[in-house]
mmCIF file of C-alpha atoms in Angstrom:
data_model
loop_
_atom_site.group_PDB
_atom_site.id
_atom_site.type_symbol
_atom_site.label_atom_id
_atom_site.label_comp_id
_atom_site.label_asym_id
_atom_site.label_seq_id
_atom_site.Cartn_x
_atom_site.Cartn_y
_atom_site.Cartn_z
ATOM 1 C CA MET C 1478 69.958 87.169 95.192
ATOM 2 C CA PRO C 1479 71.261 88.947 98.300
ATOM 3 C CA ARG C 1480 70.864 92.734 98.247
ATOM 4 C CA LEU C 1481 72.708 95.826 99.443
ATOM 5 C CA GLU C 1482 70.225 98.644 100.337
ATOM 6 C CA PHE C 1483 71.296 102.143 99.384
ATOM 7 C CA SER C 1484 70.116 105.408 100.929
ATOM 8 C CA GLY C 1485 70.621 108.837 99.259
ATOM 9 C CA PRO C 1486 73.963 109.509 101.058
ATOM 10 C CA ASP C 1487 75.314 106.007 100.082
ATOM 11 C CA LEU C 1488 75.217 106.863 96.297
ATOM 12 C CA GLY C 1489 77.523 109.803 97.069
ATOM 13 C CA ARG C 1490 79.976 107.651 99.042
ATOM 14 C CA VAL C 1491 80.710 104.901 96.472
ATOM 15 C CA ARG C 1492 84.392 104.741 95.660
ATOM 16 C CA PHE C 1493 86.828 102.391 94.030
ATOM 17 C CA ALA C 1494 89.995 100.779 95.255
ATOM 18 C CA ILE C 1495 92.714 98.690 93.697
ATOM 19 C CA MET C 1496 94.031 96.095 96.225
ATOM 20 C CA PRO C 1497 97.107 94.026 95.431
ATOM 21 C CA PHE C 1498 96.952 91.821 98.479
ATOM 22 C CA GLN C 1499 93.289 91.051 97.781
ATOM 23 C CA GLU C 1500 94.361 90.003 94.274
ATOM 24 C CA THR C 1501 96.755 87.647 95.889
ATOM 25 C CA LEU C 1502 93.882 86.193 97.955
ATOM 26 C CA LYS C 1503 91.792 85.843 94.818
ATOM 27 C CA ALA C 1504 94.733 84.184 92.965
ATOM 28 C CA ALA C 1505 95.201 81.758 95.860
ATOM 29 C CA ARG C 1506 91.457 80.886 95.708
ATOM 30 C CA GLY C 1507 91.930 80.198 91.964
ATOM 31 C CA LEU C 1508 94.721 77.735 92.718
ATOM 32 C CA ALA C 1509 93.354 76.061 95.740
ATOM 33 C CA LEU C 1510 89.590 75.489 95.085
ATOM 34 C CA PRO C 1511 88.671 71.958 93.905
ATOM 35 C CA THR C 1512 86.879 73.441 90.918
ATOM 36 C CA THR C 1513 88.878 75.868 88.809
ATOM 37 C CA PRO C 1514 87.112 79.212 88.472
ATOM 38 C CA ALA C 1515 86.004 79.977 84.859
ATOM 39 C CA GLY C 1516 88.708 80.896 82.456
ATOM 40 C CA LEU C 1517 91.619 80.226 84.819
ATOM 41 C CA ALA C 1518 92.363 76.594 83.872
ATOM 42 C CA GLY C 1519 95.396 77.517 81.654
ATOM 43 C CA TRP C 1520 96.857 79.928 84.095
ATOM 44 C CA ARG C 1521 96.368 77.465 86.926
ATOM 45 C CA GLN C 1522 97.954 74.646 85.152
ATOM 46 C CA ALA C 1523 100.980 76.798 84.329
ATOM 47 C CA THR C 1524 101.296 78.166 87.843
ATOM 48 C CA LEU C 1525 100.867 75.268 90.221
ATOM 49 C CA PRO C 1526 104.135 73.579 89.326
ATOM 50 C CA ARG C 1527 106.178 76.611 90.263
ATOM 51 C CA LEU C 1528 104.645 77.341 93.584
ATOM 52 C CA PRO C 1529 107.015 77.267 96.534
ATOM 53 C CA ALA C 1530 106.306 75.087 99.556
ATOM 54 C CA ALA C 1531 106.171 78.361 101.675
ATOM 55 C CA ALA C 1532 102.954 79.296 99.868
ATOM 56 C CA ARG C 1533 101.056 76.234 101.013
ATOM 57 C CA PRO C 1534 99.464 77.761 104.220
ATOM 58 C CA ALA C 1535 98.108 80.672 102.202
ATOM 59 C CA LEU C 1536 96.575 78.289 99.655
ATOM 60 C CA ALA C 1537 95.140 76.075 102.454
ATOM 61 C CA LEU C 1538 93.398 79.110 103.987
ATOM 62 C CA CYS C 1539 92.057 80.484 100.679
ATOM 63 C CA GLY C 1540 90.873 77.118 99.550
ATOM 64 C CA ALA C 1541 89.059 76.116 102.807
ATOM 65 C CA HIS C 1542 85.853 77.780 101.638
ATOM 66 C CA SER C 1543 84.601 78.915 98.105
ATOM 67 C CA ARG C 1544 83.220 82.271 99.289
ATOM 68 C CA HIS C 1545 84.460 83.159 102.733
ATOM 69 C CA LEU C 1546 87.728 84.149 104.426
ATOM 70 C CA PRO C 1547 88.399 85.586 107.931
ATOM 71 C CA ASP C 1548 87.329 89.294 107.866
ATOM 72 C CA PHE C 1549 90.664 90.509 109.267
ATOM 73 C CA LEU C 1550 92.358 89.577 105.978
ATOM 74 C CA THR C 1551 90.372 92.399 104.132
ATOM 75 C CA PRO C 1552 91.165 95.595 105.859
ATOM 76 C CA GLN C 1553 89.615 98.983 105.112
ATOM 77 C CA PRO C 1554 91.330 100.450 102.062
ATOM 78 C CA PRO C 1555 92.652 104.048 102.533
ATOM 79 C CA ALA C 1556 91.859 106.781 100.032
ATOM 80 C CA GLY C 1557 95.259 106.699 98.456
ATOM 81 C CA PRO C 1558 97.091 103.959 96.443
ATOM 82 C CA LEU C 1559 98.102 100.682 98.151
ATOM 83 C CA THR C 1560 101.236 98.594 97.758
ATOM 84 C CA PHE C 1561 101.139 94.841 98.454
ATOM 85 C CA ASP C 1562 103.396 95.360 101.495
ATOM 86 C CA ASP C 1563 101.183 98.097 102.942
ATOM 87 C CA GLU C 1564 98.036 96.060 102.589
ATOM 88 C CA LEU C 1565 99.566 92.905 103.949
ATOM 89 C CA ALA C 1566 100.689 94.848 107.001
ATOM 90 C CA ALA C 1567 97.272 96.307 107.543
ATOM 91 C CA ALA C 1568 95.759 92.765 107.266
ATOM 92 C CA LEU C 1569 98.283 90.897 109.352
ATOM 93 C CA ALA C 1570 100.528 93.131 111.379
ATOM 94 C CA ASP C 1571 98.022 95.024 113.606
ATOM 95 C CA PRO C 1572 97.919 93.408 117.063
ATOM 96 C CA GLY C 1573 94.599 95.087 117.676
ATOM 97 C CA LEU C 1574 92.879 93.052 114.917
ATOM 98 C CA PRO C 1575 90.120 90.748 116.167
ATOM 99 C CA VAL C 1576 91.945 87.738 114.715
ATOM 100 C CA GLU C 1577 90.448 85.141 117.104
ATOM 101 C CA ASP C 1578 86.814 86.347 116.739
ATOM 102 C CA ASP C 1579 87.207 86.478 112.924
ATOM 103 C CA THR C 1580 88.821 83.140 112.727
ATOM 104 C CA LEU C 1581 86.164 81.544 114.943
ATOM 105 C CA SER C 1582 83.517 82.964 112.621
ATOM 106 C CA PHE C 1583 85.284 81.569 109.637
ATOM 107 C CA ARG C 1584 85.679 78.075 111.252
ATOM 108 C CA SER C 1585 81.918 77.981 111.856
ATOM 109 C CA VAL C 1586 81.202 77.979 108.046
ATOM 110 C CA LEU C 1587 83.809 75.241 107.217
ATOM 111 C CA ARG C 1588 82.591 71.770 106.409
ATOM 112 C CA THR C 1589 85.983 70.181 107.116
ATOM 113 C CA PRO C 1590 88.621 71.215 109.703
ATOM 114 C CA SER C 1591 91.529 73.212 108.507
ATOM 115 C CA LYS C 1592 95.020 73.015 110.187
ATOM 116 C CA VAL C 1593 95.880 76.613 109.254
ATOM 117 C CA VAL C 1594 92.705 77.754 110.968
ATOM 118 C CA GLU C 1595 93.444 75.819 114.081
ATOM 119 C CA ASP C 1596 96.997 77.204 114.198
ATOM 120 C CA LEU C 1597 95.635 80.732 114.017
ATOM 121 C CA LEU C 1598 93.284 80.008 116.972
ATOM 122 C CA ALA C 1599 95.967 78.246 118.987
ATOM 123 C CA ALA C 1600 98.558 81.036 118.525
ATOM 124 C CA PRO C 1601 97.112 84.097 116.748
ATOM 125 C CA ASP C 1602 100.273 86.182 116.642
ATOM 126 C CA ARG C 1603 102.524 83.416 115.507
ATOM 127 C CA GLY C 1604 99.864 82.270 113.045
ATOM 128 C CA ARG C 1605 99.598 85.809 111.531
ATOM 129 C CA ARG C 1606 103.315 85.974 111.049
ATOM 130 C CA ALA C 1607 103.387 82.615 109.372
ATOM 131 C CA LEU C 1608 100.527 83.636 107.101
ATOM 132 C CA ALA C 1609 102.336 86.929 106.227
ATOM 133 C CA ALA C 1610 105.349 84.983 105.119
ATOM 134 C CA SER C 1611 103.255 82.531 103.216
ATOM 135 C CA PHE C 1612 101.391 85.147 101.278
ATOM 136 C CA THR C 1613 104.573 87.005 100.592
ATOM 137 C CA ALA C 1614 105.990 83.859 99.061
ATOM 138 C CA LEU C 1615 102.835 83.294 97.011
ATOM 139 C CA HIS C 1616 102.763 86.910 95.746
ATOM 140 C CA ARG C 1617 106.417 86.820 94.658
ATOM 141 C CA ALA C 1618 105.971 83.469 92.784
ATOM 142 C CA VAL C 1619 102.574 84.228 91.186
ATOM 143 C CA LEU C 1620 101.784 87.927 90.929
ATOM 144 C CA ALA C 1621 104.853 90.093 91.304
ATOM 145 C CA ALA C 1622 106.181 89.832 87.812
ATOM 146 C CA ASP C 1623 102.732 90.273 86.258
ATOM 147 C CA TRP C 1624 101.508 93.008 88.635
ATOM 148 C CA PRO C 1625 102.216 95.912 86.275
ATOM 149 C CA ARG C 1626 100.032 94.263 83.556
ATOM 150 C CA LEU C 1627 97.367 93.282 86.027
ATOM 151 C CA HIS C 1628 97.373 96.795 87.641
ATOM 152 C CA ALA C 1629 96.947 98.443 84.203
ATOM 153 C CA GLN C 1630 93.849 96.291 83.592
ATOM 154 C CA LEU C 1631 92.384 97.231 87.023
ATOM 155 C CA ALA C 1632 93.212 100.878 86.700
ATOM 156 C CA ALA C 1633 91.582 101.087 83.220
ATOM 157 C CA ASP C 1634 88.560 99.282 84.613
ATOM 158 C CA VAL C 1635 88.199 101.903 87.398
ATOM 159 C CA ALA C 1636 88.822 104.856 85.041
ATOM 160 C CA GLY C 1637 86.088 103.616 82.624
ATOM 161 C CA ARG C 1638 83.544 103.127 85.369
ATOM 162 C CA ALA C 1639 84.442 106.517 86.942
ATOM 163 C CA ARG C 1640 83.792 108.204 83.532
ATOM 164 C CA THR C 1641 80.491 106.389 83.284
ATOM 165 C CA ALA C 1642 79.456 107.620 86.762
ATOM 166 C CA ALA C 1643 80.597 111.204 85.829
ATOM 167 C CA ARG C 1644 78.648 111.246 82.493
ATOM 168 C CA HIS C 1645 75.542 109.217 83.372
ATOM 169 C CA GLY C 1646 75.421 108.962 87.179
ATOM 170 C CA VAL C 1647 76.457 106.479 89.737
ATOM 171 C CA GLU C 1648 73.214 104.428 89.246
ATOM 172 C CA ALA C 1649 74.085 103.957 85.665
ATOM 173 C CA MET C 1650 77.580 102.785 86.577
ATOM 174 C CA LEU C 1651 76.103 100.415 89.207
ATOM 175 C CA ALA C 1652 73.705 98.942 86.488
ATOM 176 C CA GLY C 1653 76.601 97.983 84.325
ATOM 177 C CA LEU C 1654 78.921 96.772 87.052
ATOM 178 C CA ALA C 1655 78.956 92.928 86.329
ATOM 179 C CA PRO C 1656 76.084 91.840 84.126
ATOM 180 C CA GLY C 1657 74.796 88.444 85.077
ATOM 181 C CA LEU C 1658 76.299 88.768 88.557
ATOM 182 C CA VAL C 1659 75.167 92.172 89.756
ATOM 183 C CA ARG C 1660 71.841 93.931 89.102
ATOM 184 C CA TRP C 1661 70.733 97.483 90.109
ATOM 185 C CA SER C 1662 67.212 98.218 90.944
ATOM 186 C CA HIS C 1663 66.957 101.376 93.056
ATOM 187 C CA PRO C 1664 67.525 101.312 95.965
ATOM 188 C CA HIS C 1665 69.030 97.861 95.899
ATOM 189 C CA LEU C 1666 72.103 96.372 94.394
ATOM 190 C CA GLU C 1667 71.548 92.662 93.982
ATOM 191 C CA TYR C 1668 74.486 90.249 93.641
ATOM 192 C CA ALA C 1669 75.009 86.571 92.939
ATOM 193 C CA GLY C 1670 75.181 84.494 96.154
ATOM 194 C CA PRO C 1671 73.182 82.420 98.602
ATOM 195 C CA PRO C 1672 70.031 83.997 99.982
ATOM 196 C CA SER C 1673 70.517 86.359 102.922
ATOM 197 C CA PRO C 1674 68.691 89.318 104.470
ATOM 198 C CA ASP C 1675 69.069 92.701 102.959
ATOM 199 C CA TYR C 1676 72.124 94.528 104.183
ATOM 200 C CA ARG C 1677 71.556 98.287 104.763
ATOM 201 C CA LEU C 1678 74.649 100.452 103.894
ATOM 202 C CA ALA C 1679 73.219 103.100 106.280
ATOM 203 C CA GLY C 1680 75.178 106.006 104.905
ATOM 204 C CA ARG C 1681 78.526 104.304 104.885
ATOM 205 C CA GLY C 1682 78.670 103.945 101.120
ATOM 206 C CA LEU C 1683 80.382 101.203 99.283
ATOM 207 C CA VAL C 1684 83.951 100.373 98.150
ATOM 208 C CA LEU C 1685 84.041 98.651 94.699
ATOM 209 C CA VAL C 1686 87.145 96.551 94.048
ATOM 210 C CA PRO C 1687 87.804 95.112 90.621
ATOM 211 C CA SER C 1688 89.626 91.729 90.332
ATOM 212 C CA MET C 1689 91.322 89.972 87.528
ATOM 213 C CA PHE C 1690 90.944 86.642 89.305
ATOM 214 C CA LEU C 1691 87.202 86.822 90.041
ATOM 215 C CA THR C 1692 85.969 85.700 86.702
ATOM 216 C CA ASP C 1693 82.824 83.877 87.896
ATOM 217 C CA ALA C 1694 81.664 85.474 91.078
ATOM 218 C CA VAL C 1695 81.336 88.577 93.255
ATOM 219 C CA HIS C 1696 82.600 88.649 96.823
ATOM 220 C CA ARG C 1697 81.544 91.013 99.582
ATOM 221 C CA GLN C 1698 82.955 92.222 102.844
ATOM 222 C CA LEU C 1699 80.227 93.250 105.250
ATOM 223 C CA ASN C 1700 80.859 93.947 108.868
ATOM 224 C CA ASP C 1701 80.185 96.745 111.451
ATOM 225 C CA ARG C 1702 83.742 97.977 111.759
ATOM 226 C CA GLN C 1703 84.519 99.171 108.220
ATOM 227 C CA GLN C 1704 83.042 100.517 105.000
ATOM 228 C CA PRO C 1705 81.264 97.719 103.129
ATOM 229 C CA MET C 1706 83.130 96.367 100.057
ATOM 230 C CA LEU C 1707 82.116 94.520 96.915
ATOM 231 C CA PHE C 1708 84.657 92.714 94.754
ATOM 232 C CA TYR C 1709 83.680 92.167 91.125
ATOM 233 C CA PRO C 1710 85.228 90.854 87.886
ATOM 234 C CA ALA C 1711 87.191 93.427 85.957
ATOM 235 C CA ARG C 1712 85.821 93.886 82.469
ATOM 236 C CA THR C 1713 88.912 92.508 80.792
ATOM 237 C CA ALA C 1714 89.435 89.477 83.094
ATOM 238 C CA ALA C 1715 87.881 86.784 80.875
ATOM 239 C CA GLU C 1716 89.718 88.043 77.775
ATOM 240 C CA PHE C 1717 93.066 88.556 79.610
ATOM 241 C CA TRP C 1718 93.188 84.883 80.740
ATOM 242 C CA ARG C 1719 91.802 83.577 77.419
ATOM 243 C CA ASP C 1720 94.950 84.847 75.717
ATOM 244 C CA GLY C 1721 97.671 85.563 78.234
ATOM 245 C CA ARG C 1722 99.920 86.749 75.427
ATOM 246 C CA VAL C 1723 97.739 89.865 74.921
ATOM 247 C CA ALA C 1724 98.863 92.302 77.492
ATOM 248 C CA ASP C 1725 96.105 94.914 76.942
ATOM 249 C CA GLY C 1726 92.977 92.968 75.915
ATOM 250 C CA ARG C 1727 91.206 93.533 72.489
ATOM 251 C CA LEU C 1728 92.508 97.152 72.263
ATOM 252 C CA ALA C 1729 95.811 95.602 70.936
ATOM 253 C CA GLY C 1730 93.809 94.645 67.755
ATOM 254 C CA PRO C 1731 93.179 98.170 66.335
ATOM 255 C CA VAL C 1732 96.313 99.943 67.662
ATOM 256 C CA GLY C 1733 98.907 97.236 68.269
ATOM 257 C CA GLU C 1734 100.113 95.861 71.528
ATOM 258 C CA PRO C 1735 102.859 98.391 72.521
ATOM 259 C CA ARG C 1736 100.595 101.323 71.835
ATOM 260 C CA ALA C 1737 97.639 99.687 73.528
ATOM 261 C CA ARG C 1738 99.728 99.396 76.601
ATOM 262 C CA ILE C 1739 100.713 103.072 76.444
ATOM 263 C CA LEU C 1740 97.077 103.991 76.301
ATOM 264 C CA ARG C 1741 96.432 101.834 79.372
ATOM 265 C CA LEU C 1742 99.267 103.424 81.206
ATOM 266 C CA LEU C 1743 98.148 106.940 80.326
ATOM 267 C CA ALA C 1744 94.608 106.031 81.494
ATOM 268 C CA GLU C 1745 95.984 105.789 84.977
ATOM 269 C CA ARG C 1746 97.851 109.166 85.011
ATOM 270 C CA PRO C 1747 99.749 111.494 82.721
ATOM 271 C CA LEU C 1748 103.321 110.427 82.079
ATOM 272 C CA GLY C 1749 106.429 111.815 80.623
ATOM 273 C CA THR C 1750 108.308 110.087 77.827
ATOM 274 C CA GLY C 1751 111.014 108.907 80.120
ATOM 275 C CA GLU C 1752 108.470 107.497 82.516
ATOM 276 C CA LEU C 1753 106.636 105.661 79.803
ATOM 277 C CA ALA C 1754 109.875 104.176 78.459
ATOM 278 C CA ALA C 1755 110.751 102.914 81.928
ATOM 279 C CA GLU C 1756 107.257 101.391 82.341
ATOM 280 C CA LEU C 1757 107.451 99.747 78.913
ATOM 281 C CA GLY C 1758 111.090 98.669 79.412
ATOM 282 C CA VAL C 1759 112.185 100.292 76.081
ATOM 283 C CA ALA C 1760 114.425 103.030 75.030
ATOM 284 C CA PRO C 1761 113.053 106.681 75.200
ATOM 285 C CA SER C 1762 113.424 106.899 71.468
ATOM 286 C CA THR C 1763 111.141 103.909 70.993
ATOM 287 C CA ALA C 1764 108.596 105.361 73.391
ATOM 288 C CA SER C 1765 108.719 108.653 71.614
ATOM 289 C CA GLU C 1766 108.132 106.952 68.281
ATOM 290 C CA HIS C 1767 105.027 105.194 69.584
ATOM 291 C CA LEU C 1768 103.758 108.418 71.135
ATOM 292 C CA ALA C 1769 104.246 110.240 67.799
ATOM 293 C CA GLY C 1770 102.142 107.598 66.064
ATOM 294 C CA LEU C 1771 99.466 107.905 68.724
ATOM 295 C CA ARG C 1772 99.480 111.705 68.339
ATOM 296 C CA ARG C 1773 99.023 111.338 64.514
ATOM 297 C CA ALA C 1774 96.060 109.134 65.089
ATOM 298 C CA GLY C 1775 94.475 111.657 67.509
ATOM 299 C CA LEU C 1776 94.783 109.411 70.504
ATOM 300 C CA VAL C 1777 97.398 111.212 72.604
ATOM 301 C CA MET C 1778 97.808 114.866 73.468
ATOM 302 C CA THR C 1779 101.130 116.237 74.749
ATOM 303 C CA THR C 1780 101.661 119.359 76.777
ATOM 304 C CA ARG C 1781 105.054 120.891 77.359
ATOM 305 C CA SER C 1782 106.562 122.932 80.190
ATOM 306 C CA GLY C 1783 110.136 123.926 79.304
ATOM 307 C CA ARG C 1784 111.957 120.758 78.325
ATOM 308 C CA ASP C 1785 109.435 118.480 80.049
ATOM 309 C CA ALA C 1786 106.553 116.785 78.213
ATOM 310 C CA SER C 1787 103.487 115.112 79.619
ATOM 311 C CA HIS C 1788 101.138 112.870 77.662
ATOM 312 C CA ARG C 1789 97.532 111.977 78.212
ATOM 313 C CA PRO C 1790 94.745 110.261 76.283
ATOM 314 C CA THR C 1791 92.449 112.346 74.004
ATOM 315 C CA ALA C 1792 88.664 112.030 74.076
ATOM 316 C CA LEU C 1793 88.938 109.693 71.023
ATOM 317 C CA ALA C 1794 91.399 107.504 73.061
ATOM 318 C CA TRP C 1795 88.968 107.334 75.929
ATOM 319 C CA SER C 1796 86.228 106.178 73.625
ATOM 320 C CA LEU C 1797 88.417 103.382 72.345
ATOM 321 C CA LEU C 1798 89.237 102.414 75.973
ATOM 322 C CA ASP C 1799 85.530 102.381 76.745
ATOM 323 C CA VAL C 1800 84.816 100.081 73.780
ATOM 324 C CA TYR C 1801 87.721 97.716 74.010
ATOM 325 C CA ILE C 1802 88.051 97.451 77.819
ATOM 326 C CA GLY C 1803 85.292 94.784 77.869
#
């Protein structure tokens, strides 16, 4: 297994990111590869018939190789939250990006020629604009409507792992990152993939990016111009696609689907009743009723300031989230 080599400073520079454009890339991979990634067969069968023609270049690029993409498509994530449009612009709108060099490197690992790759090399600026339009069409057709549900899964994954790191240390969190695909043995993080020389993080740390579409693999982004990144399967990915009707994984079993979704939303940040109602698409009175039930069960605490109320999970709710996220 290839390995990332950590130094002392690297453990203190591990952080998480949720990257909507990268999820679009992973979704395109799941649609375009000859072999369907584990667990995605039902989703793929339902999705392919409704793909617009404009999405074809994006699929062609993401399906050209099972593990690699041109590096410029995975920009350095900022410290704050990312929107799809922001991330897409960072990947494809910067004229200073080394598009030609990255595309040439990508072409060198392909077994068969790719028209979209050749178009990028022949006219990098025009090729990037065409790809931006194609990825936008793909995102709108495949992810946009489901993104709130997907984001809730990813945010809960990050929150759970951050709590593990806070309680037991970063090394304990790394040890449980993706069993079967990732293994921690100080000072190395081993991950599934073809053999390659050890890669030294050299004090730059590591960005960990959960994915709902990486059900069977980990991907890495390692180059000298940005912080190293490792993409891994979110804990609920397999369960989510196994039963797409369940919006919040197995937590819906003990508390019911609407209340499970409320706990997932509150795991991201405290919310007011009106904000929760808007996220759920229900009347404030309905949200208030669910919150009252969660308070009676000891799963939600509410603080008030004047006429405003803010809701957050209790320690018991965090325990449930820890148990049922996987």
